[in-house]
CSV table of C-alpha atoms in Angstrom, one decimal:
chain,number,residue,atom,x,y,z
A,195,MET,CA,-0.1,0.0,0.0
A,196,LEU,CA,0.9,3.6,-0.6
A,197,ASN,CA,1.6,4.3,3.1
A,198,GLU,CA,3.7,1.2,3.2
A,199,SER,CA,6.0,2.4,0.3
A,200,ILE,CA,6.3,5.8,1.8
A,201,LYS,CA,7.2,4.6,5.5
A,202,LYS,CA,9.5,1.9,4.1
A,203,ARG,CA,11.8,4.4,1.8
A,204,ARG,CA,11.9,6.7,4.5
A,205,THR,CA,13.2,4.3,7.0
A,206,GLU,CA,15.6,2.9,4.2
A,207,LEU,CA,17.2,6.5,3.9
A,208,GLY,CA,17.1,7.1,7.5
A,209,ILE,CA,15.4,10.1,7.3
A,210,SER,CA,12.9,11.1,10.3
A,211,ARG,CA,9.6,12.3,10.1
A,212,LYS,CA,10.5,15.7,11.5
A,213,LYS,CA,13.2,16.4,8.5
A,214,LEU,CA,10.9,14.8,5.9
A,215,CYS,CA,8.0,17.3,7.3
A,216,SER,CA,10.3,20.2,7.3
A,217,ASP,CA,8.1,23.3,5.8
A,218,LEU,CA,6.0,20.9,4.3
A,219,CYS,CA,3.5,19.5,6.9
A,220,SER,CA,3.1,18.6,10.6
A,221,GLU,CA,4.8,15.4,11.6
A,222,SER,CA,1.4,14.2,12.8
A,223,THR,CA,0.1,14.4,9.5
A,224,LEU,CA,2.9,11.8,8.2
A,225,TYR,CA,2.7,9.9,10.7
A,226,ARG,CA,-1.3,9.5,10.4
A,227,PHE,CA,-0.6,8.6,6.9
A,228,GLU,CA,2.3,5.9,7.4
A,229,MET,CA,0.1,4.4,9.9
A,230,GLY,CA,-3.0,4.1,7.5
A,231,LEU,CA,-5.3,6.3,9.9
A,232,SER,CA,-5.7,9.3,7.2
A,233,ASP,CA,-5.0,10.1,3.7
A,234,ILE,CA,-3.0,12.9,2.3
A,235,ASN,CA,-3.7,15.4,-0.6
A,236,ALA,CA,-2.2,14.8,-4.3
A,237,HIS,CA,0.1,18.0,-3.8
A,238,LEU,CA,1.8,17.0,-0.4
A,239,LEU,CA,2.1,13.4,-1.9
A,240,ILE,CA,4.0,14.8,-4.8
A,241,GLU,CA,6.5,16.9,-2.6
A,242,ILE,CA,7.2,13.8,-0.5
A,243,CYS,CA,8.2,11.6,-3.2
A,244,LYS,CA,10.2,14.3,-4.7
A,245,ARG,CA,12.3,14.4,-1.2
A,246,LEU,CA,12.5,10.5,-1.1
A,247,LYS,CA,13.1,10.3,-4.8
A,248,LEU,CA,10.8,7.5,-4.5
A,249,GLY,CA,10.0,6.9,-8.3
A,250,GLU,CA,13.7,6.2,-8.9
A,251,VAL,CA,13.3,3.2,-6.9
A,252,VAL,CA,10.0,1.4,-7.1
A,253,ILE,CA,9.3,1.8,-11.2
A,254,THR,CA,12.8,2.3,-13.2
A,255,ASP,CA,11.7,1.0,-16.6
A,256,VAL,CA,8.9,3.6,-17.0
A,257,ASN,CA,9.2,7.5,-18.0
A,258,PHE,CA,7.3,9.1,-15.5
A,259,THR,CA,7.3,12.8,-14.5
A,260,GLU,CA,7.5,13.3,-10.7
A,261,LYS,CA,4.1,14.7,-10.9
A,262,GLU,CA,2.6,11.8,-12.7
A,263,TYR,CA,4.6,9.2,-10.7
A,264,ALA,CA,3.3,10.6,-7.4
A,265,GLN,CA,-0.5,10.6,-9.2
A,266,PHE,CA,0.1,7.1,-10.2
A,267,LEU,CA,0.8,5.9,-6.5
A,268,LEU,CA,-2.3,7.7,-5.4
A,269,ILE,CA,-4.5,5.9,-8.1
A,270,GLN,CA,-3.1,2.7,-6.5
A,271,HIS,CA,-4.0,3.7,-3.2
A,272,TYR,CA,-7.6,4.4,-4.2
A,273,ILE,CA,-7.5,1.0,-6.0
A,274,TYR,CA,-6.6,-0.9,-2.8
A,275,GLN,CA,-9.4,1.1,-1.1
A,276,ARG,CA,-11.8,0.2,-3.9
A,277,ASN,CA,-12.7,4.0,-3.8
A,278,ILE,CA,-14.0,4.4,-7.3
A,279,THR,CA,-15.3,8.0,-6.7
A,280,GLU,CA,-11.7,9.3,-6.1
A,281,LEU,CA,-10.5,7.2,-9.2
A,282,GLU,CA,-13.4,8.7,-11.3
A,283,LYS,CA,-12.2,12.3,-10.1
A,284,ILE,CA,-8.7,11.8,-11.1
A,285,ILE,CA,-10.0,10.7,-14.8
A,286,GLU,CA,-12.0,13.7,-14.9
A,287,SER,CA,-9.3,16.0,-13.8
A,288,ALA,CA,-6.6,14.4,-15.9
A,289,GLU,CA,-4.4,17.2,-17.2
A,290,SER,CA,-1.2,15.7,-18.6
A,291,LYS,CA,-1.3,14.4,-22.2
A,292,SER,CA,1.7,12.2,-22.2
A,293,LYS,CA,1.5,8.8,-23.4
A,294,VAL,CA,2.4,7.1,-20.6
A,295,TRP,CA,-0.2,9.3,-18.4
A,296,THR,CA,-3.0,8.5,-21.0
A,297,LYS,CA,-2.3,4.7,-20.6
A,298,ILE,CA,-2.3,4.9,-16.8
A,299,ILE,CA,-5.8,6.8,-16.9
A,300,THR,CA,-7.3,4.4,-19.5
A,301,TRP,CA,-6.2,1.5,-17.2
A,302,CYS,CA,-7.9,3.4,-14.3
A,303,GLN,CA,-10.9,3.1,-16.1
A,304,ALA,CA,-10.7,-0.4,-16.8
A,305,VAL,CA,-10.3,-0.9,-13.0
A,306,ILE,CA,-13.5,0.9,-12.3
A,307,TYR,CA,-15.4,-1.4,-14.7
A,308,PHE,CA,-14.0,-4.3,-12.7
A,309,TYR,CA,-14.9,-3.0,-9.4
A,310,LYS,CA,-18.4,-2.4,-11.0
A,311,GLY,CA,-18.4,-6.0,-12.4
A,312,GLU,CA,-18.4,-5.0,-15.6
A,313,TYR,CA,-15.6,-7.6,-16.6
A,314,LYS,CA,-16.1,-7.5,-20.4
A,315,ARG,CA,-15.5,-4.0,-20.6
A,316,CYS,CA,-12.5,-3.9,-18.5
A,317,GLU,CA,-10.9,-6.6,-20.7
A,318,ASN,CA,-11.7,-4.8,-23.7
A,319,ILE,CA,-9.8,-1.7,-22.5
A,320,ILE,CA,-6.8,-3.9,-21.7
A,321,SER,CA,-6.9,-6.1,-24.7
A,322,LYS,CA,-8.3,-3.8,-27.6
A,323,ASP,CA,-8.1,0.0,-26.4
A,324,LEU,CA,-4.8,-0.6,-24.7
A,325,SER,CA,-3.7,-3.5,-27.2
A,326,ILE,CA,-1.8,-5.4,-24.6
A,327,SER,CA,-1.4,-9.3,-24.7
A,328,LYS,CA,2.5,-9.3,-23.5
A,329,PRO,CA,4.4,-6.9,-21.2
A,330,LYS,CA,6.8,-4.5,-22.2
A,331,ASN,CA,7.3,-2.8,-18.9
A,332,SER,CA,6.4,-2.9,-15.2
A,333,LEU,CA,3.3,-0.9,-16.2
A,334,ASP,CA,2.1,-3.4,-18.5
A,335,LEU,CA,2.6,-6.1,-15.8
A,336,LEU,CA,0.2,-4.1,-13.6
A,337,ILE,CA,-2.4,-3.5,-16.3
A,338,LEU,CA,-2.2,-7.5,-17.0
A,339,ASN,CA,-2.7,-8.3,-13.5
A,340,THR,CA,-6.0,-6.6,-13.8
A,341,LEU,CA,-6.8,-8.7,-16.6
A,342,ILE,CA,-6.1,-12.0,-14.6
A,343,LEU,CA,-8.4,-10.8,-11.7
A,344,SER,CA,-10.9,-9.8,-14.1
A,345,HIS,CA,-10.6,-13.5,-15.8
A,346,LEU,CA,-10.7,-14.8,-12.5
A,347,SER,CA,-13.7,-13.5,-11.1
A,348,GLN,CA,-15.5,-14.7,-14.5
A,349,ASN,CA,-14.3,-18.3,-13.8
A,350,SER,CA,-12.1,-18.0,-17.1
A,351,TYR,CA,-9.3,-20.0,-15.4
A,352,LYS,CA,-7.3,-21.0,-18.3
A,353,GLU,CA,-7.3,-17.7,-19.6
A,354,ALA,CA,-6.2,-16.5,-16.3
A,355,LEU,CA,-3.3,-18.8,-16.2
A,356,GLU,CA,-2.2,-17.9,-19.8
A,357,VAL,CA,-1.8,-14.4,-18.8
A,358,ALA,CA,-0.3,-15.2,-15.5
A,359,THR,CA,2.3,-17.3,-16.9
A,360,THR,CA,3.0,-14.6,-19.6
A,361,CYS,CA,3.8,-12.3,-16.7
A,362,ILE,CA,5.9,-14.5,-14.8
A,363,ASN,CA,8.0,-15.4,-17.9
A,364,TYR,CA,8.6,-11.7,-18.3
A,365,ILE,CA,9.3,-11.3,-14.6
A,366,GLU,CA,11.8,-14.1,-14.3
A,367,THR,CA,13.6,-12.9,-17.6
A,368,HIS,CA,13.6,-8.9,-17.1
A,369,ARG,CA,14.6,-6.6,-14.3
A,370,VAL,CA,11.4,-5.5,-12.2
A,371,GLY,CA,12.2,-2.7,-9.8
A,372,SER,CA,9.1,-2.9,-8.0
A,373,THR,CA,8.8,-5.6,-5.3
A,374,GLU,CA,5.3,-4.9,-4.6
A,375,LEU,CA,4.4,-5.5,-8.2
A,376,ASN,CA,6.8,-9.1,-8.3
A,377,PHE,CA,4.9,-9.9,-5.4
A,378,LYS,CA,1.1,-9.2,-6.9
A,379,ILE,CA,1.8,-11.1,-10.0
A,380,ARG,CA,3.3,-14.3,-8.0
A,381,TYR,CA,0.3,-14.2,-6.0
A,382,SER,CA,-2.1,-14.0,-9.2
A,383,TYR,CA,-0.2,-16.9,-10.6
A,384,ALA,CA,-0.8,-19.0,-7.7
A,385,HIS,CA,-4.2,-18.4,-7.5
A,386,SER,CA,-4.5,-19.3,-11.3
A,387,LEU,CA,-2.7,-22.4,-10.8
A,388,HIS,CA,-4.9,-23.5,-8.0
A,389,GLN,CA,-7.8,-22.7,-9.9
A,390,ASN,CA,-6.5,-24.8,-12.9
A,391,GLY,CA,-6.0,-27.8,-10.4
A,392,ASN,CA,-2.4,-27.4,-9.4
A,393,LYS,CA,-2.8,-27.2,-5.9
A,394,LYS,CA,0.6,-28.2,-4.7
A,395,GLU,CA,2.6,-25.9,-6.9
A,396,ALA,CA,0.3,-22.9,-6.1
A,397,GLU,CA,0.9,-23.8,-2.4
A,398,THR,CA,4.6,-24.0,-2.8
A,399,ILE,CA,4.7,-20.3,-4.4
A,400,ILE,CA,2.4,-18.8,-1.6
A,401,LEU,CA,4.6,-20.2,1.3
A,402,GLU,CA,7.7,-18.5,-0.4
A,403,LEU,CA,5.9,-15.0,-0.9
A,404,ILE,CA,5.1,-15.4,2.6
A,405,ASP,CA,8.6,-15.7,3.6
A,406,ALA,CA,9.2,-12.8,1.1
A,407,LEU,CA,6.4,-10.7,2.8
A,408,ILE,CA,7.7,-10.9,6.0
A,409,HIS,CA,11.0,-9.8,5.4
A,410,GLU,CA,9.6,-7.0,3.5
A,411,LYS,CA,7.0,-6.1,6.2
A,412,THR,CA,4.5,-5.9,3.3
A,413,PHE,CA,1.4,-6.9,5.2
A,414,PHE,CA,-1.7,-6.0,3.4
A,415,LEU,CA,-0.7,-8.8,0.8
A,416,LEU,CA,0.6,-11.1,3.5
A,417,GLY,CA,-3.0,-11.2,5.1
A,418,LYS,CA,-4.3,-12.6,1.3
A,419,CYS,CA,-1.7,-15.0,1.1
A,420,TYR,CA,-2.7,-16.4,4.8
A,421,PHE,CA,-6.5,-16.5,3.6
A,422,PHE,CA,-5.3,-18.4,0.4
A,423,LEU,CA,-3.9,-21.0,2.5
A,424,TYR,CA,-6.8,-21.3,4.6
A,425,ALA,CA,-9.1,-21.9,1.5
A,426,LEU,CA,-6.7,-24.2,0.1
A,427,HIS,CA,-6.8,-26.6,3.2
A,428,LYS,CA,-10.1,-25.9,4.8
A,429,ASP,CA,-11.9,-29.1,3.4
A,430,GLU,CA,-9.1,-31.4,4.7
A,431,LYS,CA,-7.1,-30.0,7.1
A,432,VAL,CA,-9.4,-28.1,9.5
A,433,GLN,CA,-7.1,-27.0,12.3
A,434,LEU,CA,-4.3,-25.8,10.0
A,435,SER,CA,-6.6,-24.0,7.9
A,436,ASN,CA,-8.3,-22.2,10.8
A,437,LYS,CA,-5.0,-21.0,11.7
A,438,TYR,CA,-4.1,-19.7,8.7
A,439,LEU,CA,-7.6,-18.0,9.0
A,440,LYS,CA,-6.9,-16.3,12.3
A,441,MET,CA,-3.1,-15.5,11.1
A,442,SER,CA,-4.9,-13.8,8.2
A,443,TYR,CA,-7.5,-11.7,10.4
A,444,MET,CA,-4.8,-10.7,12.6
A,445,THR,CA,-2.4,-9.4,9.8
A,446,PHE,CA,-5.3,-7.0,8.5
A,447,ILE,CA,-5.7,-5.9,12.0
A,448,ILE,CA,-1.8,-5.0,12.8
A,449,GLU,CA,-1.8,-3.5,9.5
A,450,ASN,CA,-5.0,-1.0,10.4
A,451,SER,CA,-6.0,-2.2,6.7
A,452,PRO,CA,-9.7,-2.9,5.7
A,453,ILE,CA,-10.6,-6.5,6.5
A,454,PRO,CA,-12.2,-8.4,3.3
A,455,ASN,CA,-15.5,-9.3,3.4
A,456,GLN,CA,-14.3,-13.1,2.8
A,457,VAL,CA,-12.4,-13.2,5.8
A,458,LEU,CA,-15.1,-11.4,8.0
A,459,GLU,CA,-17.4,-13.8,7.1
A,460,GLU,CA,-15.3,-17.2,7.8
A,461,ILE,CA,-14.2,-15.8,11.1
A,462,LYS,CA,-17.8,-15.4,12.3
A,463,LYS,CA,-18.0,-19.3,11.4
A,464,LEU,CA,-15.3,-20.1,14.3
A,465,PRO,CA,-16.4,-21.5,17.6
A,466,ASP,CA,-14.1,-18.8,19.1
A,467,SER,CA,-15.0,-16.0,16.7
A,468,SER,CA,-15.8,-13.9,19.9
A,469,LEU,CA,-12.3,-13.2,20.5
A,470,PHE,CA,-11.5,-11.8,17.3
A,471,LEU,CA,-14.9,-9.8,16.9
């Protein structure tokens, strides 16, 4: 998530909140944002990204301006929150006419259709309007990940695996500067494998991913991975699966992230659910 990226980069550079906020905003504003307690506006985000040189680290194979990159991060933040209203505002107020920004805004519209359940419109934008079938850079990977999720949502598992495999092959033969994006693609690949009956391989990927996520302190996707293992084992290994479910729930709590409805619904079914809710 966006707050994780900011906090992690600031810590890596050894910059205190006080120094980063100098002549910019209050320390409490940055603290609340890093802890996921409140959002910040686009102008403030742009200045923070400049001071942290965040664009040089996260995505190295796409030519963003600093302003475009900060707005790109903001879009991803609203996508995590499923905040269609804010995404639509960004599309309406788009000023830049660069090819990269036009591509991002078009992808943003595809995501909105995805959240509205209009999967065919989402897929048409990616496959036809953007004409992306194979990734050429990190931005294409991110866009194709939306296509994978759209296929999975329609139970088009074979198509999902085909796109996910193409993305994995790209990751394994190219340098992808974004660790978070690498993780997302691997998660989608595991999900696609599982839905195509490759349960063991999917579990191996998720377990490896969990180790990496713990090391990187990337908790939102970590919670999803634990829930993945719960779903994988719930019909055969009840005790183990319930352990993963509880770990998933507590990870979202620790991260102060919105808890997915699926996780909440399954937690309510546990005999000791009162300890969590």
